[in-house]
PDB file of C-alpha atoms in Angstrom:
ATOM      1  CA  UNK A   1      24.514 -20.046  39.511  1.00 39.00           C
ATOM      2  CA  UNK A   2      25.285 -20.123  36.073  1.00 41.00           C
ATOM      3  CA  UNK A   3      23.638 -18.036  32.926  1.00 49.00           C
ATOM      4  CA  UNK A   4      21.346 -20.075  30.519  1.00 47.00           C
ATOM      5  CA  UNK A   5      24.937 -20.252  28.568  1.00 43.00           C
ATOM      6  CA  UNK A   6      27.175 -21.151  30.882  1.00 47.00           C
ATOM      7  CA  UNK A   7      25.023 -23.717  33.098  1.00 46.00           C
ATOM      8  CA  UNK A   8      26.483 -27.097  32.811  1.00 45.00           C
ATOM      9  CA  UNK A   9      24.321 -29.944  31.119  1.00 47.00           C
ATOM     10  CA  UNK A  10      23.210 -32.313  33.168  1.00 55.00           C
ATOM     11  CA  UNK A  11      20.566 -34.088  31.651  1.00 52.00           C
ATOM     12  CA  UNK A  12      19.501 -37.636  33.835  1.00 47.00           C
ATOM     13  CA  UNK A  13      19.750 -37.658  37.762  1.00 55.00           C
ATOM     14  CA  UNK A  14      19.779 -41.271  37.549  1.00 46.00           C
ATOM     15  CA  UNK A  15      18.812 -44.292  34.801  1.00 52.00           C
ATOM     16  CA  UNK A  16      16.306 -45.209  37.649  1.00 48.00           C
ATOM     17  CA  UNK A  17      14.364 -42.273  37.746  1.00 41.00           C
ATOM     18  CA  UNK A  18      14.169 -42.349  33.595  1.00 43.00           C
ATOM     19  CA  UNK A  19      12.774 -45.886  33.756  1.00 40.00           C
ATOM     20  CA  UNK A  20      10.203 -45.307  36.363  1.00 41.00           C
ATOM     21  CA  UNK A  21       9.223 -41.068  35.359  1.00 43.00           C
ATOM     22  CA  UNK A  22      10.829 -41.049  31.226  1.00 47.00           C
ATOM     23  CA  UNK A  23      13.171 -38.019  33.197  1.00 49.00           C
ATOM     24  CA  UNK A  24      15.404 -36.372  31.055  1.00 56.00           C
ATOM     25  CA  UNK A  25      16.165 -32.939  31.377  1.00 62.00           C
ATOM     26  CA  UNK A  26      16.714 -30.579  27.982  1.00 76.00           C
ATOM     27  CA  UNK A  27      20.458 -29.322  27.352  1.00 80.00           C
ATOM     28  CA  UNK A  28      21.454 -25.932  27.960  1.00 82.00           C
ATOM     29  CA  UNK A  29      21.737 -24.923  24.451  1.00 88.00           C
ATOM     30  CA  UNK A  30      18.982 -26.540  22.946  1.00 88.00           C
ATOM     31  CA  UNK A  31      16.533 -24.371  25.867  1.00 88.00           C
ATOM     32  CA  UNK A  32      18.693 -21.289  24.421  1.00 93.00           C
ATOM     33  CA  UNK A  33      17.303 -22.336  20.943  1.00 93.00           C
ATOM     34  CA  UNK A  34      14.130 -22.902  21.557  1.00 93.00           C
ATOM     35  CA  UNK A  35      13.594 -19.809  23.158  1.00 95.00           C
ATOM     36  CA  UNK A  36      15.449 -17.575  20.795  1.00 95.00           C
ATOM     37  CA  UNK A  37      12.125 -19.017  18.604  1.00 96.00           C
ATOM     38  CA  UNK A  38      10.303 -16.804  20.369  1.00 94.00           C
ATOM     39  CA  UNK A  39      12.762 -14.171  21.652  1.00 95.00           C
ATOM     40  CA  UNK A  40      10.599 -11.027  22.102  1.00 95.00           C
ATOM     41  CA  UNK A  41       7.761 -12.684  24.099  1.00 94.00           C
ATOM     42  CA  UNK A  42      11.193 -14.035  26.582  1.00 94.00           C
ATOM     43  CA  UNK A  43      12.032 -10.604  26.825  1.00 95.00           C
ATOM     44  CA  UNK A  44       8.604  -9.120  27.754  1.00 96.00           C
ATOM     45  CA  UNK A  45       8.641  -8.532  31.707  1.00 97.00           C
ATOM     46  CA  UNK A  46       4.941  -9.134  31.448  1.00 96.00           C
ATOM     47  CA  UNK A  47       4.637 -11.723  29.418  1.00 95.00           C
ATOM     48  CA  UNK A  48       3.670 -15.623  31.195  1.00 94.00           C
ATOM     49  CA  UNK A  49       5.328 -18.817  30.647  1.00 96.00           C
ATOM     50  CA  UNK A  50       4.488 -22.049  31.756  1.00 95.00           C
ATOM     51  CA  UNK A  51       6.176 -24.958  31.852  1.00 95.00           C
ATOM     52  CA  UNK A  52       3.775 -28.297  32.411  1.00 94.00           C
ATOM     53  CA  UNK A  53       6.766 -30.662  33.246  1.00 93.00           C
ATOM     54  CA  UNK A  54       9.243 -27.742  34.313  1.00 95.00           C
ATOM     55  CA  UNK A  55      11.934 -30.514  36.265  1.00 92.00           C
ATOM     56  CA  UNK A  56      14.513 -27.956  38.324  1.00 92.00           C
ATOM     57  CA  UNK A  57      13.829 -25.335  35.627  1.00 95.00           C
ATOM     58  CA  UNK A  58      15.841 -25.641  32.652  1.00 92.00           C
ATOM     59  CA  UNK A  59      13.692 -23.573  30.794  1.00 94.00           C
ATOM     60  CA  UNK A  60      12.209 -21.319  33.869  1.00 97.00           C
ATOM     61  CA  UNK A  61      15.360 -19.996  34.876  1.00 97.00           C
ATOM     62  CA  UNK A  62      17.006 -18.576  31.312  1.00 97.00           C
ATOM     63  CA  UNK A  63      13.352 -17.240  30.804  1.00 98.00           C
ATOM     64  CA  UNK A  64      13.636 -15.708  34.520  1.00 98.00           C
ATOM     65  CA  UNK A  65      17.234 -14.353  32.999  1.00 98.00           C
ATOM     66  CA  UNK A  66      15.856 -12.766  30.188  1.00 98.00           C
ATOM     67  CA  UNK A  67      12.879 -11.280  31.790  1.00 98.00           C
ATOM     68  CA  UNK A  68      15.246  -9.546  34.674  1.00 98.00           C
ATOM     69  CA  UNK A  69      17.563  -8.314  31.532  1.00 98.00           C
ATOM     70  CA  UNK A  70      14.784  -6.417  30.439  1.00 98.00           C
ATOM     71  CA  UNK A  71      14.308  -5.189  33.896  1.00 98.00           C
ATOM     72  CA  UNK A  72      17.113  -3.810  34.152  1.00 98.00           C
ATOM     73  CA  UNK A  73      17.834  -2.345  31.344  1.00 98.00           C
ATOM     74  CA  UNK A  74      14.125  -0.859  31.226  1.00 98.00           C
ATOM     75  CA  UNK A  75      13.853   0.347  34.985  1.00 98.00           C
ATOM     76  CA  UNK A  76      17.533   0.048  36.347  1.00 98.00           C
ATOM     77  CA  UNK A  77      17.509   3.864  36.845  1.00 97.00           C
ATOM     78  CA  UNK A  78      15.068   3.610  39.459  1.00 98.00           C
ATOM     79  CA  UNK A  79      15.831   1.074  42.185  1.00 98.00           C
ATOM     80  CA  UNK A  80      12.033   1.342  43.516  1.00 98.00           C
ATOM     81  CA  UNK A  81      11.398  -0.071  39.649  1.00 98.00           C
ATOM     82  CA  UNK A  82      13.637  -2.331  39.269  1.00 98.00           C
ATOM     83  CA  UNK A  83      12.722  -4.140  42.649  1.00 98.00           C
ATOM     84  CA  UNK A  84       8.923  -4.304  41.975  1.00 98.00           C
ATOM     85  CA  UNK A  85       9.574  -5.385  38.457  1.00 98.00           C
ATOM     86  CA  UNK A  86      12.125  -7.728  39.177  1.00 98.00           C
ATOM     87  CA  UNK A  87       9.161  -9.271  41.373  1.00 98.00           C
ATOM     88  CA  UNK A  88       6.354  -9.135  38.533  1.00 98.00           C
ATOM     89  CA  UNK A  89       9.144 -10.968  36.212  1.00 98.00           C
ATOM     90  CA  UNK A  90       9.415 -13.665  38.921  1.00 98.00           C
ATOM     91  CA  UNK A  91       5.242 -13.850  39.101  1.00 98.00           C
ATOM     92  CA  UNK A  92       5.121 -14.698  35.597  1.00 97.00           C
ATOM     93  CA  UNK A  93       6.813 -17.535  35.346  1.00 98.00           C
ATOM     94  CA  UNK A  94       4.837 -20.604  36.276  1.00 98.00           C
ATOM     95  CA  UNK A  95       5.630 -24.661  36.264  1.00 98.00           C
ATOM     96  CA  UNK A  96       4.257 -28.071  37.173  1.00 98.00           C
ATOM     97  CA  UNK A  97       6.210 -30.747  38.022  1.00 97.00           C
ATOM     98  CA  UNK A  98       5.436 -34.463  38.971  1.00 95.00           C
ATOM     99  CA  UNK A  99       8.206 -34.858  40.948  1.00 94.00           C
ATOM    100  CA  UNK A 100       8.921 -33.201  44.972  1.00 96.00           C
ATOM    101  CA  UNK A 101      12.456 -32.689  44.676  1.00 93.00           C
ATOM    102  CA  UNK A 102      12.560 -31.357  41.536  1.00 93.00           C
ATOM    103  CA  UNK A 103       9.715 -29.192  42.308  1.00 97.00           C
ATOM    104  CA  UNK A 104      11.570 -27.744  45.168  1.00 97.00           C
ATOM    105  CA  UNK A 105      14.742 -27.252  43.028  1.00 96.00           C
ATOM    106  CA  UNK A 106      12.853 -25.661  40.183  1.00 97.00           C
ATOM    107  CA  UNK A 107      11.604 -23.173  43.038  1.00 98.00           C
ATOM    108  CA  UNK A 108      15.347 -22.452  44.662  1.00 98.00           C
ATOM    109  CA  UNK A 109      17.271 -22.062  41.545  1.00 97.00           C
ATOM    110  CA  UNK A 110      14.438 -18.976  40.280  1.00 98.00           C
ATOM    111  CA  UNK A 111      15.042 -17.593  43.996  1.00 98.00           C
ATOM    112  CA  UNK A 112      18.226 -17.716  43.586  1.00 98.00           C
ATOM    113  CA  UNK A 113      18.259 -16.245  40.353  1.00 98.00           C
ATOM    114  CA  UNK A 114      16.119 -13.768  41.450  1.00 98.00           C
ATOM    115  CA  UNK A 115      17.428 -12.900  45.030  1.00 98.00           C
ATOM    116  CA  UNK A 116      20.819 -12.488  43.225  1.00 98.00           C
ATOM    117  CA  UNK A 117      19.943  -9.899  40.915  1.00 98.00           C
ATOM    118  CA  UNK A 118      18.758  -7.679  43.302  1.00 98.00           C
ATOM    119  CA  UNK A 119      21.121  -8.528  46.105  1.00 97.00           C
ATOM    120  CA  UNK A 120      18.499  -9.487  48.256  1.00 96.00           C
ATOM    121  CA  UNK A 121      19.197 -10.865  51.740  1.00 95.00           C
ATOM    122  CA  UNK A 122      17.905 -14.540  52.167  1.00 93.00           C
ATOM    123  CA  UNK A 123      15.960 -13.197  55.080  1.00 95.00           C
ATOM    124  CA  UNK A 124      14.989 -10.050  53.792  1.00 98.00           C
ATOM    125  CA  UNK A 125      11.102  -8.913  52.790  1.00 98.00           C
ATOM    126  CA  UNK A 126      12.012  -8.949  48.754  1.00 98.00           C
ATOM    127  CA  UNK A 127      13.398 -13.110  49.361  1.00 98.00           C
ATOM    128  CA  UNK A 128      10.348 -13.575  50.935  1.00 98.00           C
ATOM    129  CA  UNK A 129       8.029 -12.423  48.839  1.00 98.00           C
ATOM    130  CA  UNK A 130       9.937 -14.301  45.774  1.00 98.00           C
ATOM    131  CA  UNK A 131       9.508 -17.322  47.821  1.00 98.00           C
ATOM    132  CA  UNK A 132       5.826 -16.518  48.637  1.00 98.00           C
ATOM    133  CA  UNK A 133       5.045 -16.289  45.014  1.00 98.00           C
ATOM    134  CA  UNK A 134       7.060 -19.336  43.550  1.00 98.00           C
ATOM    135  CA  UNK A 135       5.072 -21.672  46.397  1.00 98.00           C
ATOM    136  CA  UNK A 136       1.509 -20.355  44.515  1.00 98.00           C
ATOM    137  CA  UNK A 137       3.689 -20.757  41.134  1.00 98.00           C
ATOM    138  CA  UNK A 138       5.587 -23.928  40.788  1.00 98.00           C
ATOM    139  CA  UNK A 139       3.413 -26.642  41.717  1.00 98.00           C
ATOM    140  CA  UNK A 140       4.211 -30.471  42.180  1.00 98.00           C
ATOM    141  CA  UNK A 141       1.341 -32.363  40.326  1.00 98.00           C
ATOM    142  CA  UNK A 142       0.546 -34.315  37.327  1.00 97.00           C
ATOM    143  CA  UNK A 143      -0.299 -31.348  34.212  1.00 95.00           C
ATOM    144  CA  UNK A 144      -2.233 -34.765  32.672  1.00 94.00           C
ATOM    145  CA  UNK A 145      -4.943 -34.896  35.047  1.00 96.00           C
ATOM    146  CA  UNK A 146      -4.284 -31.054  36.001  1.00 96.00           C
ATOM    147  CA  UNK A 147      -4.326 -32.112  39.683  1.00 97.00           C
ATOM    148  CA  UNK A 148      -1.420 -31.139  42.475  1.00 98.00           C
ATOM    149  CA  UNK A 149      -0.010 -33.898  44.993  1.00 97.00           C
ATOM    150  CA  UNK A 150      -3.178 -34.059  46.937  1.00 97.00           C
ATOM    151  CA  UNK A 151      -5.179 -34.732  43.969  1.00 97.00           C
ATOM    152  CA  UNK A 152      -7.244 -31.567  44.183  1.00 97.00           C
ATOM    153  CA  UNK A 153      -7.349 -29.417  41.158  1.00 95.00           C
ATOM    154  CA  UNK A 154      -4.324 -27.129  39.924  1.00 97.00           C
ATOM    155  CA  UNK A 155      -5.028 -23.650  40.450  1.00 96.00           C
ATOM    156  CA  UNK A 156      -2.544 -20.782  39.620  1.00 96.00           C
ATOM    157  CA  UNK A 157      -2.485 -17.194  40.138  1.00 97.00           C
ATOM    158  CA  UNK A 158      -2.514 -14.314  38.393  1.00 95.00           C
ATOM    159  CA  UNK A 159      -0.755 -11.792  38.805  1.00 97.00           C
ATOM    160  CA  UNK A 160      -0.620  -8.303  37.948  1.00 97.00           C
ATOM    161  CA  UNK A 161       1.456  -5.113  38.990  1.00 98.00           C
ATOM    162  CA  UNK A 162      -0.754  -1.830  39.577  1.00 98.00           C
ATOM    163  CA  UNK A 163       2.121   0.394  40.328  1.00 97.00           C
ATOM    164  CA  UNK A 164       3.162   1.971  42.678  1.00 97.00           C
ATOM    165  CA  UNK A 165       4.236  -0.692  44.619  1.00 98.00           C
ATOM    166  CA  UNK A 166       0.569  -2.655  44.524  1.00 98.00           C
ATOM    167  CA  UNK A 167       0.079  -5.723  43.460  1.00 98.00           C
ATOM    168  CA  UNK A 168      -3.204  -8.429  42.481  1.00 98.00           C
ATOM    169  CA  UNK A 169      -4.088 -11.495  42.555  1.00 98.00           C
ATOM    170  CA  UNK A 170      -6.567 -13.275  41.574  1.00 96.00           C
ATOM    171  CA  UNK A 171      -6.691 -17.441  41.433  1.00 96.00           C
ATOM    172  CA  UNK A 172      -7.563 -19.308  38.400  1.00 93.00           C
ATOM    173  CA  UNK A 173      -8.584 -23.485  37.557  1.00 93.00           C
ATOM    174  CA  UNK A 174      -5.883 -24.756  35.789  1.00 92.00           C
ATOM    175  CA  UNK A 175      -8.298 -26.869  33.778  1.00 88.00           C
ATOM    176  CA  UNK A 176     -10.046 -23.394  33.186  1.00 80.00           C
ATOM    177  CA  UNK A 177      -7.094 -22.036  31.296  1.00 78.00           C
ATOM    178  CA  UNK A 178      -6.650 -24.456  28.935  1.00 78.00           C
ATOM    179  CA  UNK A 179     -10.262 -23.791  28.334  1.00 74.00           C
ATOM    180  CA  UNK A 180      -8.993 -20.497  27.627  1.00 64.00           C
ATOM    181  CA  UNK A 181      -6.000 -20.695  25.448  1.00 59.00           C
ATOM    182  CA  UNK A 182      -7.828 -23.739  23.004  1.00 59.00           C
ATOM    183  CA  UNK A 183     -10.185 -20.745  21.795  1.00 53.00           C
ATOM    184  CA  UNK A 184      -7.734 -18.071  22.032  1.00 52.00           C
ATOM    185  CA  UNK A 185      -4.830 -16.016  23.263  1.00 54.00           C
ATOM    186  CA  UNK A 186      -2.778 -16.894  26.028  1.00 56.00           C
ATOM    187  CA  UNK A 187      -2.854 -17.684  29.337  1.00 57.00           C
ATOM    188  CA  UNK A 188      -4.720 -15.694  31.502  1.00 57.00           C
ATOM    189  CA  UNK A 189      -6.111 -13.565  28.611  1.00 58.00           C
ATOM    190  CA  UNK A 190      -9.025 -11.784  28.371  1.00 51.00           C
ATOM    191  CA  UNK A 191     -10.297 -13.890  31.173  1.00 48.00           C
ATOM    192  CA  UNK A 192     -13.536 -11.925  32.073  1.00 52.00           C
ATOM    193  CA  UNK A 193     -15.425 -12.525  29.095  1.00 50.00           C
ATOM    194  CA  UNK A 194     -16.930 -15.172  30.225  1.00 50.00           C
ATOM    195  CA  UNK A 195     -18.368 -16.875  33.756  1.00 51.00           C
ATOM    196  CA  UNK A 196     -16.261 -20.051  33.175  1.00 53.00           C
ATOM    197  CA  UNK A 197     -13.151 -18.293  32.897  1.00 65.00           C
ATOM    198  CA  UNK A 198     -14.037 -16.391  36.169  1.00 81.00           C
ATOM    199  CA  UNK A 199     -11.754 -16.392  38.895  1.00 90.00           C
ATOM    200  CA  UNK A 200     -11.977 -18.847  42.345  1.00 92.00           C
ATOM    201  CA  UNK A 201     -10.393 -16.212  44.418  1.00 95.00           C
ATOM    202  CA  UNK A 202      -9.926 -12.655  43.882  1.00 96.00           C
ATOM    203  CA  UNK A 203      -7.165 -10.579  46.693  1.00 98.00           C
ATOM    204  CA  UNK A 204      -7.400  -7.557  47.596  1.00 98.00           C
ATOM    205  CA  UNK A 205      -4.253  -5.309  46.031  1.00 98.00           C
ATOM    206  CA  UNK A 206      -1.113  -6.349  48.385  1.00 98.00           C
ATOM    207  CA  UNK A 207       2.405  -4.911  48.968  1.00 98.00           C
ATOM    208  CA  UNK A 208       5.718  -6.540  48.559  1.00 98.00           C
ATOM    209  CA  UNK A 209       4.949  -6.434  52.636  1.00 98.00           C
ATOM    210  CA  UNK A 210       2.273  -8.481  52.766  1.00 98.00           C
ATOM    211  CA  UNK A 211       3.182 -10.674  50.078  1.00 98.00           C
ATOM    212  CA  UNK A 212       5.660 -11.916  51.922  1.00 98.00           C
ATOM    213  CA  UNK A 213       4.210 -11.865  55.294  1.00 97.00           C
TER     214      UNK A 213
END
């Protein structure tokens, strides 16, 4: 796959699909733009981005891009690092989309961003777990009425890295964090501080393993 510079524009899949869904998909080098606009937060491994109409990820994947830069140029040394980080990059990134086969592109082209920069074997546990975490991340629903394809309500996770190979999770209301971010912050941030904002799930700390199990 091309780099957020060289990917080739293609911005309508067909004049059908705009009249019926208003589908047009942003240019390569306008998404480079807009993100340059807020260049340090793209290069933060840790930092979340969501995307409430992401299509087949115009925006998700150069964010992806710059976010596995960092990786590597931050824990390349260490391939133990690199891997696990490479992964936390991946589970903050985060999209809705109306649409199933967009939805389902969005989610290949990140694994395949992804899976190529760490080699990673389509069948192999690190694929797996990518996969694993873009089914909980990219979900097909309406952002509008912040409900997924079976009309139930959007819920996302977040995710953290402990170290050391660990991982959490814990599952948040969509509707809950935009709650959230109208009084303050950013997504996910500084959740606790109040019941609303409380999680619907919490996991126990999992491995790349079990992620992907």
């Amino acid at each position: 796959m091309a780099t957020e510079t060289e990917r080739p524009a293609r911005l309508v899949k067909s004049k059908q699909r705009v009249a019926d869904h208003g589908e047009v998909f942003t240019p390569g080098w306008l998404v480079a733009d807009m993100l340059d606009l807020v260049k340090a937060e793209t290069e933060r491994i840790d930092a979340r981005f969501l995307e409430p109409a992401c299509g087949s990820g115009n925006f998700l994947v150069p964010v992806l891009e710059r976010k596995l830069a960092a990786v590597q140029v931050r824990h390349g040394r260490s391939d133990f690092e690199k891997r696990h980080y490479a992964l936390f990059a991946l589970m903050c990134v985060y999209g809705i989309e109306l649409l199933a086969d967009n939805a389902a592109e969005c989610r290949e082209n990140l694994l395949e961003t992804y899976s190529r920069f760490l080699n990673a074997e389509p069948d192999g546990v690190w694929a797996k777990a990518g996969a694993a975490v873009l089914a909980a991340n990219i979900v097909q629903g309406d952002a509008l009425k912040m409900t997924d394809a079976s009309g139930d309500p959007i819920t996302f996770p977040e995710w953290g890295y402990l170290g050391r190979g660990k991982y959490q999770r814990r599952d948040f209301s969509y509707d809950n964090l935009t709650q959230r971010a109208s009084f303050q912050g950013t997504l996910f941030d500084a959740l606790e501080e109040h019941e609303v904002f409380a999680p619907v799930r919490t996991y126990p700390p999992q491995t790349v393993q079990e992620i992907a199990a």
